[in-house]
Amino acid sequence: GQNIDQPTEMTATEGAIVQINCTYQTSGFNGLFWYQQHAGEAPTFLSYNVLDGLEEKGRFSSFLSRSKGYSYLLLKELQMKDSASYLCAAYYSSASKIIFGSGTRLSIRP
Amino acid sequence: DGGITQSPKYLFRKEGQNVTLSCEQNLNHDAMYWYRQDPGQGLRLIYYSQIVNDFQKGDIAEGYSVSREKKESFPLTVTSAQKNPTAFYLCASSGDGQETQYFGPGTRLLVL
């Protein structure tokens, strides 16, 4: 199997920092996606990590450790509009497909 | 503007009826995908196509059918054999040698 595990729900405060973790199975793994999905809308692409390390893109950063099968999405200076589900997804080149996690529903409180 | 369009936004199906969901892209992407999303769930792959006139079953293909006669279009038919079709259906495409998939706005299918 190619299970993707991430927390179901998280809550954070406006202006704060939150880290959403994701673990995946490493066999055949090529890269790790993060998507943002607001309720009732389509997922939008946030990041794709292939190499180990942290990649920063404005208020959002994504980290990958290939040897540990672990990634996280870091959101800084949280805004109310960041309330959404965040989907972790792993690309397996051996199967030529992306496997999606169930998503982490992030709620931001004032 | 380049992008992926899906229609309709909402679709109602009667018992025993086949319905077809449209997906069109003008990104010149070779690969297209159909996913199903149930409430609180991740995306599950129904069918995908990496090139015109070719497609493969995903993880939950039973009760669905597709065609890929044109590069721009990848319609999905939900047949009467799909006993639990109520879900949010998302179409995606990828291309230019990249793995990143870009999604259309989705179609919400409801059974009457």
XYZ file of N, CA and C in Angstrom:
666
model
N 0.818 -1.197 0.000
C 0.000 0.000 0.000
C 0.849 1.244 0.000
N 0.216 2.390 -0.219
C 0.920 3.656 -0.251
C 0.159 4.646 0.610
N -0.014 4.304 1.903
C -0.803 5.132 2.796
C -0.165 6.479 3.051
N -0.990 7.504 3.043
C -0.585 8.853 3.392
C -1.280 9.198 4.694
N -0.542 9.585 5.713
C -1.129 9.899 7.007
C -0.910 11.356 7.367
N -1.975 12.037 7.727
C -1.917 13.413 8.184
C -3.051 13.617 9.184
N -2.907 14.595 10.085
C -3.952 14.796 11.087
C -5.258 15.219 10.423
N -6.358 14.837 11.039
C -7.667 15.141 10.474
C -8.032 16.608 10.636
N -7.777 17.153 11.812
C -8.146 18.541 12.081
C -7.078 19.239 12.906
N -6.938 20.549 12.703
C -6.077 21.382 13.524
C -6.728 22.751 13.676
N -6.421 23.390 14.791
C -6.914 24.746 15.038
C -5.740 25.634 15.396
N -5.747 26.858 14.900
C -4.670 27.797 15.205
C -5.244 29.205 15.293
N -4.430 30.123 15.806
C -4.872 31.500 16.031
C -4.342 32.420 14.941
N -5.150 33.360 14.546
C -4.742 34.358 13.556
C -3.421 35.008 13.957
N -2.494 35.104 12.981
C -1.196 35.699 13.255
C -0.137 34.720 13.724
N -0.549 33.527 14.090
C 0.374 32.524 14.630
C 0.991 31.690 13.500
N 1.716 30.635 13.921
C 2.354 29.692 12.997
C 1.769 28.310 13.248
N 1.561 27.538 12.187
C 1.079 26.167 12.359
C 1.865 25.248 11.423
N 2.106 24.045 11.905
C 2.825 23.035 11.121
C 1.934 21.822 10.933
N 1.714 21.426 9.690
C 0.889 20.263 9.370
C 1.823 19.162 8.885
N 1.812 18.049 9.600
C 2.721 16.940 9.293
C 2.077 15.908 8.381
N 2.926 15.186 7.669
C 2.457 14.147 6.751
C 3.522 13.061 6.656
N 3.095 11.815 6.760
C 4.012 10.702 6.548
C 3.505 9.859 5.391
N 4.424 9.207 4.715
C 4.086 8.431 3.526
C 5.033 7.243 3.431
N 4.666 6.293 2.604
C 5.526 5.136 2.384
C 6.552 5.475 1.305
N 7.789 5.064 1.534
C 8.901 5.534 0.715
C 9.175 4.691 -0.532
N 8.643 3.478 -0.597
C 8.946 2.609 -1.728
C 8.363 3.175 -3.020
N 9.214 3.432 -4.005
C 8.757 3.964 -5.280
C 8.456 5.445 -5.274
N 8.729 6.112 -4.166
C 8.380 7.528 -3.981
C 9.254 8.425 -4.838
N 8.640 9.477 -5.392
C 9.388 10.431 -6.189
C 9.318 11.849 -5.619
N 8.131 12.291 -5.194
C 8.003 13.657 -4.711
C 6.730 13.853 -3.918
N 6.642 14.986 -3.187
C 5.545 15.223 -2.251
C 4.875 16.557 -2.573
N 3.562 16.497 -2.775
C 2.766 17.682 -3.063
C 2.011 18.150 -1.815
N 1.770 19.435 -1.759
C 0.785 20.017 -0.851
C -0.186 20.851 -1.686
N -1.484 20.613 -1.423
C -2.541 21.368 -2.067
C -3.401 22.001 -0.973
N -3.986 23.154 -1.289
C -4.957 23.804 -0.420
C -6.347 23.645 -1.046
N -7.332 23.315 -0.229
C -8.686 23.165 -0.747
C -9.678 23.854 0.190
N -10.290 24.938 -0.288
C -11.366 25.571 0.458
C -12.643 24.767 0.248
N -13.530 24.859 1.219
C -14.759 24.062 1.213
C -15.535 24.259 -0.089
N -15.877 23.150 -0.742
C -16.676 23.201 -1.959
C -15.920 23.609 -3.206
N -14.609 23.775 -3.072
C -13.818 24.202 -4.232
C -12.789 23.143 -4.597
N -12.110 23.370 -5.715
C -11.085 22.441 -6.156
C -9.777 22.681 -5.404
N -8.942 21.668 -5.291
C -7.612 21.862 -4.710
C -6.772 22.795 -5.582
N -5.976 23.635 -4.925
C -5.011 24.476 -5.650
C -3.600 24.115 -5.200
N -2.690 24.090 -6.129
C -1.315 23.657 -5.900
C -0.575 24.642 -5.012
N 0.108 24.112 -3.994
C 0.937 24.948 -3.125
C 2.422 24.692 -3.356
N 2.819 23.388 -3.324
C 4.246 23.091 -3.404
C 4.469 21.666 -3.867
N 5.680 21.434 -4.374
C 6.108 20.081 -4.749
C 7.564 19.955 -4.360
N 7.844 19.035 -3.431
C 9.211 18.802 -2.961
C 9.716 17.469 -3.490
N 10.877 17.512 -4.098
C 11.535 16.287 -4.569
C 12.804 16.027 -3.765
N 13.509 17.104 -3.422
C 14.763 16.999 -2.676
C 14.530 17.240 -1.195
N 15.406 16.689 -0.364
C 15.347 16.932 1.079
C 15.528 18.419 1.373
N 14.858 18.875 2.421
C 15.067 20.242 2.868
C 13.805 21.065 2.848
N 14.004 22.324 3.170
C 12.899 23.271 3.309
C 12.845 24.184 2.090
N 11.652 24.332 1.541
C 11.437 25.283 0.447
C 10.433 26.329 0.909
N 10.824 27.580 0.803
C 9.973 28.666 1.284
C 9.346 29.388 0.112
N 8.038 29.685 0.304
C 7.297 30.388 -0.740
C 6.346 31.360 -0.040
N 6.867 32.543 0.253
C 6.046 33.530 0.959
C 5.761 33.079 2.381
N 4.471 33.093 2.762
C 4.111 32.687 4.133
C 4.100 31.177 4.301
N 4.172 30.446 3.189
C 4.102 28.982 3.253
C 5.479 28.389 2.970
N 5.829 27.348 3.733
C 7.069 26.602 3.503
C 6.743 25.122 3.552
N 7.483 24.334 2.799
C 7.276 22.882 2.822
C 8.623 22.198 2.997
N 8.603 21.153 3.828
C 9.820 20.420 4.183
C 9.661 18.962 3.787
N 10.776 18.352 3.363
C 10.756 16.927 3.006
C 11.988 16.227 3.569
N 11.765 15.039 4.141
C 12.844 14.129 4.500
C 12.553 12.808 3.813
N 13.272 12.511 2.766
C 13.020 11.312 1.974
C 13.332 10.050 2.775
N 14.387 10.084 3.567
C 14.781 8.881 4.306
C 13.771 8.538 5.392
N 13.095 9.547 5.931
C 12.133 9.316 7.017
C 10.691 9.196 6.493
N 10.465 9.450 5.220
C 9.101 9.399 4.706
C 8.220 10.441 5.378
N 8.734 11.658 5.504
C 8.082 12.686 6.312
C 8.140 14.030 5.610
N 7.030 14.759 5.720
C 6.960 16.113 5.176
C 6.133 16.961 6.128
N 6.352 18.261 6.082
C 5.425 19.158 6.767
C 5.217 20.420 5.948
N 4.053 21.018 6.162
C 3.701 22.312 5.586
C 3.656 23.310 6.732
N 4.387 24.393 6.607
C 4.465 25.410 7.648
C 3.778 26.683 7.153
N 2.796 27.141 7.894
C 2.084 28.357 7.527
C 2.378 29.417 8.589
N 2.889 30.561 8.158
C 3.239 31.642 9.072
C 2.223 32.787 8.956
N 2.213 33.638 9.976
C 1.358 34.841 9.957
C -0.054 34.500 9.479
N -0.638 33.532 10.163
C -1.912 32.991 9.722
C -2.980 34.063 9.544
N -3.761 33.903 8.472
C -4.881 34.791 8.189
C -6.153 33.957 8.167
N -7.281 34.634 8.375
C -8.545 33.909 8.409
C -8.780 33.153 7.094
N -8.308 33.704 5.984
C -8.514 33.056 4.688
C -7.725 31.751 4.535
N -6.823 31.490 5.484
C -6.066 30.233 5.449
C -6.884 29.057 5.980
N -8.072 29.344 6.498
C -8.970 28.264 6.926
C -9.362 27.442 5.704
N -8.940 26.180 5.675
C -9.130 25.323 4.502
C -8.649 23.933 4.877
N -8.834 23.008 3.959
C -8.199 21.689 4.089
C -6.887 21.697 3.329
N -5.883 21.034 3.897
C -4.570 20.946 3.261
C -4.290 19.481 2.963
N -4.127 19.204 1.688
C -3.964 17.831 1.225
C -2.493 17.532 0.972
N -2.025 16.485 1.601
C -0.693 15.962 1.344
C -0.847 14.871 0.284
N 0.037 14.838 -0.698
C -0.081 13.849 -1.774
C 1.309 13.444 -2.233
N 1.499 12.145 -2.393
C 2.805 11.625 -2.786
C 2.756 11.097 -4.208
N 3.767 11.452 -4.982
C 3.867 10.947 -6.354
C 4.788 9.748 -6.368
N 4.262 8.629 -6.873
C 5.038 7.401 -6.982
C 5.349 7.162 -8.450
N 6.585 7.358 -8.828
C 6.957 7.191 -10.233
C 6.822 5.747 -10.674
N 6.934 4.814 -9.726
C 6.805 3.392 -10.061
C 5.409 3.076 -10.573
N 4.424 3.824 -10.112
C 3.028 3.613 -10.524
C 2.519 4.743 -11.401
N 3.337 5.774 -11.571
C 2.960 6.966 -12.357
C 1.661 7.585 -11.864
N 1.481 7.654 -10.546
C 0.282 8.315 -10.059
C 0.516 8.963 -8.705
N -0.386 9.883 -8.377
C -0.354 10.608 -7.113
C -1.347 9.960 -6.165
N -0.927 9.725 -4.939
C -1.803 9.212 -3.881
C -2.068 10.351 -2.909
N -3.350 10.637 -2.677
C -3.724 11.748 -1.811
C -4.052 11.267 -0.404
N -3.643 12.059 0.594
C -4.113 11.855 1.947
C -5.539 12.382 2.073
N -6.140 12.162 3.242
C -7.523 12.578 3.464
C -7.654 14.064 3.748
N -6.524 14.729 3.971
C -6.565 16.170 4.198
C -6.617 16.526 5.666
N -6.058 17.690 5.984
C -6.109 18.247 7.338
C -6.955 19.509 7.283
N -8.058 19.497 8.036
C -8.937 20.674 8.051
C -8.426 21.646 9.090
N -7.943 22.803 8.625
C -7.354 23.824 9.492
C -8.367 24.930 9.740
N -8.635 25.184 11.008
C -9.534 26.277 11.393
C -8.719 27.373 12.052
N -8.927 28.604 11.619
C -8.219 29.746 12.194
C -9.208 30.536 13.050
N -8.835 30.791 14.289
C -9.700 31.590 15.166
C -9.080 32.971 15.359
N -9.946 33.980 15.544
C -9.442 35.362 15.688
C -8.566 35.525 16.938
N -7.894 32.840 -21.342
C -7.140 32.333 -20.202
C -7.006 30.823 -20.286
N -5.815 30.302 -19.961
C -5.628 28.862 -19.945
C -6.174 28.271 -18.675
N -6.752 27.067 -18.799
C -7.263 26.433 -17.590
C -8.064 25.198 -17.897
N -8.686 24.690 -16.848
C -9.514 23.491 -16.938
C -10.935 23.874 -16.569
N -11.878 23.463 -17.374
C -13.282 23.748 -17.079
C -14.037 22.431 -16.929
N -14.985 22.459 -16.017
C -15.863 21.317 -15.811
C -17.300 21.813 -15.838
N -18.155 21.005 -16.421
C -19.578 21.352 -16.408
C -20.407 20.074 -16.313
N -21.610 20.182 -15.708
C -22.113 21.351 -15.002
C -21.490 21.453 -13.604
N -21.801 22.492 -12.874
C -21.315 22.651 -11.503
C -22.061 21.697 -10.576
N -23.379 21.544 -10.822
C -24.207 20.605 -10.081
C -24.943 19.723 -11.084
N -25.100 18.459 -10.736
C -25.781 17.518 -11.623
C -26.623 16.573 -10.781
N -27.850 16.343 -11.255
C -28.747 15.451 -10.540
C -28.987 14.213 -11.387
N -28.929 13.079 -10.738
C -29.132 11.817 -11.452
C -30.310 11.061 -10.859
N -31.134 10.526 -11.742
C -32.228 9.674 -11.291
C -31.735 8.236 -11.254
N -32.447 7.429 -10.507
C -32.093 6.018 -10.404
C -32.063 5.382 -11.797
N -31.024 4.594 -12.086
C -30.945 3.889 -13.355
C -30.493 4.722 -14.533
N -30.107 5.952 -14.274
C -29.759 6.859 -15.361
C -28.239 6.991 -15.484
N -27.749 7.068 -16.725
C -26.348 7.404 -16.951
C -26.220 8.920 -17.070
N -25.165 9.479 -16.529
C -24.909 10.909 -16.702
C -23.449 11.107 -17.089
N -23.200 12.162 -17.868
C -21.847 12.442 -18.329
C -21.379 13.792 -17.823
N -20.172 13.790 -17.230
C -19.554 14.994 -16.715
C -18.489 15.440 -17.714
N -18.490 16.722 -18.005
C -17.574 17.263 -18.999
C -16.302 17.791 -18.343
N -15.168 17.612 -19.016
C -13.900 18.199 -18.592
C -13.135 18.627 -19.840
N -12.791 19.892 -19.899
C -12.049 20.437 -21.035
C -10.850 21.236 -20.520
N -9.709 21.107 -21.222
C -8.538 21.899 -20.848
C -7.873 22.483 -22.104
N -7.380 23.701 -21.961
C -6.664 24.352 -23.073
C -5.221 24.652 -22.678
N -4.686 23.798 -21.822
C -3.300 23.934 -21.351
C -2.331 23.140 -22.211
N -2.859 22.434 -23.206
C -2.049 21.564 -24.062
C -1.397 20.432 -23.257
N -2.055 20.023 -22.174
C -1.541 18.929 -21.353
C -1.871 17.576 -21.965
N -0.913 16.661 -21.903
C -1.154 15.318 -22.430
C -1.998 14.459 -21.489
N -1.762 14.591 -20.189
C -2.404 13.698 -19.224
C -3.617 14.350 -18.571
N -4.666 13.549 -18.404
C -5.866 14.023 -17.716
C -6.345 12.947 -16.751
N -7.037 13.383 -15.697
C -7.403 12.497 -14.594
C -8.819 12.819 -14.107
N -9.477 11.779 -13.578
C -10.744 11.972 -12.877
C -10.612 11.416 -11.464
N -11.030 12.245 -10.496
C -11.029 11.849 -9.093
C -12.432 11.990 -8.521
N -12.668 11.223 -7.498
C -13.899 11.332 -6.717
C -13.505 11.717 -5.297
N -14.265 12.660 -4.706
C -14.029 13.061 -3.322
C -15.340 12.968 -2.551
N -15.322 12.197 -1.472
C -16.459 12.097 -0.573
C -16.199 12.967 0.652
N -17.250 13.390 1.343
C -17.084 14.319 2.475
C -16.032 13.854 3.471
N -15.082 14.729 3.772
C -14.050 14.411 4.751
C -13.027 13.400 4.263
N -13.032 13.120 2.990
C -12.128 12.114 2.434
C -11.136 12.753 1.472
N -10.080 11.997 1.212
C -9.141 12.424 0.184
C -9.680 12.117 -1.204
N -8.860 12.406 -2.206
C -9.240 12.156 -3.592
C -8.907 10.720 -3.983
N -9.838 10.065 -4.642
C -9.595 8.716 -5.125
C -9.654 8.713 -6.648
N -8.689 8.060 -7.271
C -8.529 8.085 -8.725
C -9.509 7.120 -9.390
N -10.270 7.642 -10.350
C -11.250 6.826 -11.078
C -10.635 6.303 -12.378
N -10.232 7.206 -13.229
C -9.599 6.880 -14.506
C -8.544 7.941 -14.812
N -7.570 7.571 -15.638
C -6.635 8.554 -16.121
C -6.227 8.213 -17.544
N -5.751 9.270 -18.228
C -5.346 9.121 -19.626
C -4.043 9.885 -19.814
N -3.049 9.198 -20.331
C -1.753 9.853 -20.512
C -1.562 10.350 -21.938
N -2.467 9.903 -22.831
C -2.340 10.322 -24.228
C -3.690 10.097 -24.909
N -3.915 10.802 -26.001
C -5.183 10.663 -26.720
C -5.407 9.206 -27.133
N -6.667 8.799 -27.060
C -7.102 7.447 -27.458
C -6.556 6.344 -26.563
N -6.122 6.708 -25.368
C -5.654 5.710 -24.409
C -6.036 6.141 -23.000
N -6.494 5.204 -22.175
C -6.807 5.529 -20.790
C -6.687 4.257 -19.951
N -6.510 4.442 -18.649
C -6.336 3.329 -17.717
C -7.271 3.490 -16.530
N -7.663 2.345 -15.956
C -8.473 2.368 -14.751
C -7.637 2.827 -13.566
N -8.296 3.597 -12.700
C -7.683 3.960 -11.434
C -8.092 2.977 -10.364
N -8.200 3.476 -9.140
C -8.483 2.605 -7.994
C -9.959 2.270 -7.828
N -10.851 3.092 -8.398
C -12.290 2.883 -8.187
C -13.054 3.037 -9.498
N -12.640 2.323 -10.545
C -13.203 2.508 -11.886
C -14.580 1.864 -12.073
N -14.964 0.941 -11.208
C -16.222 0.215 -11.429
C -17.419 1.160 -11.420
N -18.259 1.056 -12.470
C -19.440 1.902 -12.552
C -19.196 3.204 -13.299
N -17.983 3.386 -13.800
C -17.632 4.584 -14.549
C -17.058 4.206 -15.906
N -17.148 5.128 -16.868
C -16.479 4.951 -18.152
C -15.983 6.303 -18.648
N -14.960 6.275 -19.497
C -14.376 7.506 -20.023
C -14.057 7.327 -21.501
N -13.746 8.441 -22.152
C -13.226 8.420 -23.512
C -12.209 9.541 -23.630
N -11.262 9.380 -24.583
C -10.273 10.451 -24.799
C -10.033 10.547 -26.311
N -11.026 11.097 -26.978
C -10.959 11.218 -28.440
C -10.187 12.455 -28.868
N -10.128 13.453 -27.983
C -9.391 14.687 -28.265
C -8.482 14.999 -27.086
N -7.393 15.648 -27.363
C -6.429 15.986 -26.311
C -7.069 16.883 -25.255
N -7.979 17.764 -25.704
C -8.545 18.770 -24.809
C -9.666 18.234 -23.914
N -10.219 17.070 -24.228
C -11.451 16.649 -23.606
C -11.347 15.251 -22.999
N -11.924 15.087 -21.797
C -11.868 13.787 -21.104
C -13.170 13.607 -20.328
N -14.268 13.313 -21.022
C -15.562 13.188 -20.328
C -15.663 11.902 -19.516
N -16.374 12.000 -18.395
C -16.599 10.868 -17.499
C -18.090 10.548 -17.472
N -18.435 9.285 -17.727
C -19.826 8.847 -17.616
C -20.001 8.034 -16.350
N -20.957 8.449 -15.549
C -21.331 7.709 -14.348
C -22.507 6.833 -14.734
N -22.297 5.533 -14.762
C -23.335 4.632 -15.244
C -24.265 4.210 -14.109
N -25.355 3.557 -14.489
C -26.323 3.073 -13.499
C -25.709 1.985 -12.615
N -24.592 1.419 -13.058
C -23.924 0.384 -12.261
C -23.215 0.955 -11.038
N -23.019 2.271 -11.016
C -22.398 2.913 -9.860
C -23.490 3.171 -8.841
N -23.482 2.371 -7.767
C -24.604 2.374 -6.825
C -24.569 3.518 -5.821
N -23.444 4.144 -5.672
C -23.338 5.243 -4.709
C -22.628 6.425 -5.375
N -23.256 7.083 -6.344
C -22.562 8.089 -7.143
C -22.481 9.475 -6.515
N -23.202 9.717 -5.439
C -23.198 11.053 -4.845
C -21.805 11.400 -4.334
N -21.191 12.423 -4.902
C -19.822 12.812 -4.557
C -19.461 14.082 -5.312
N -18.282 14.587 -5.006
C -17.695 15.738 -5.699
C -16.676 15.170 -6.670
N -16.850 15.457 -7.984
C -15.981 14.885 -9.001
C -15.027 15.959 -9.516
N -13.748 15.639 -9.492
C -12.708 16.581 -9.889
C -11.913 16.038 -11.061
N -11.728 16.891 -12.044
C -10.903 16.576 -13.202
C -9.587 17.338 -13.064
N -8.503 16.727 -13.488
C -7.197 17.378 -13.404
C -6.390 17.073 -14.660
N -5.378 17.876 -14.891
C -4.487 17.605 -16.013
C -3.057 17.924 -15.619
N -2.129 17.306 -16.345
C -0.711 17.592 -16.134
C -0.003 17.483 -17.483
N 1.139 18.173 -17.585
C 1.845 18.126 -18.861
C 3.208 18.768 -18.775
N 3.810 18.961 -19.933
C 5.141 19.582 -20.035
C 6.177 18.817 -19.211
N 6.012 17.507 -19.089
C 6.971 16.694 -18.345
C 6.917 16.881 -16.843
N 5.891 17.584 -16.356
C 5.757 17.841 -14.923
C 4.743 16.899 -14.297
N 4.980 16.534 -13.028
C 4.022 15.675 -12.339
C 2.856 16.457 -11.743
N 3.017 17.762 -11.587
C 1.991 18.574 -10.922
C 0.679 18.520 -11.690
N -0.399 18.228 -10.943
C -1.729 18.192 -11.535
C -2.483 19.463 -11.157
N -3.198 20.007 -12.125
C -4.005 21.210 -11.913
C -5.460 20.827 -12.088
N -6.292 21.324 -11.181
C -7.657 20.857 -11.090
C -8.673 21.825 -11.681
N -9.746 21.260 -12.239
C -10.905 22.040 -12.610
C -11.736 22.348 -11.380
N -12.820 23.128 -11.543
C -13.630 23.566 -10.398
C -14.506 22.486 -9.791
N -14.671 21.353 -10.458
C -15.432 20.257 -9.888
C -16.903 20.249 -10.271
N -17.491 19.066 -10.239
C -18.933 18.874 -10.439
C -19.453 18.084 -9.250
N -20.507 18.612 -8.647
C -21.131 17.904 -7.516
C -22.327 17.129 -8.054
N -22.281 15.805 -7.915
C -23.341 14.928 -8.418
C -24.214 14.479 -7.266
N -25.515 14.630 -7.448
C -26.487 14.237 -6.425
C -27.502 13.289 -7.047
N -27.917 12.316 -6.267
C -28.900 11.345 -6.737
C -30.277 11.707 -6.213
N -31.276 11.768 -7.110
C -32.646 12.085 -6.694
C -33.348 10.829 -6.199
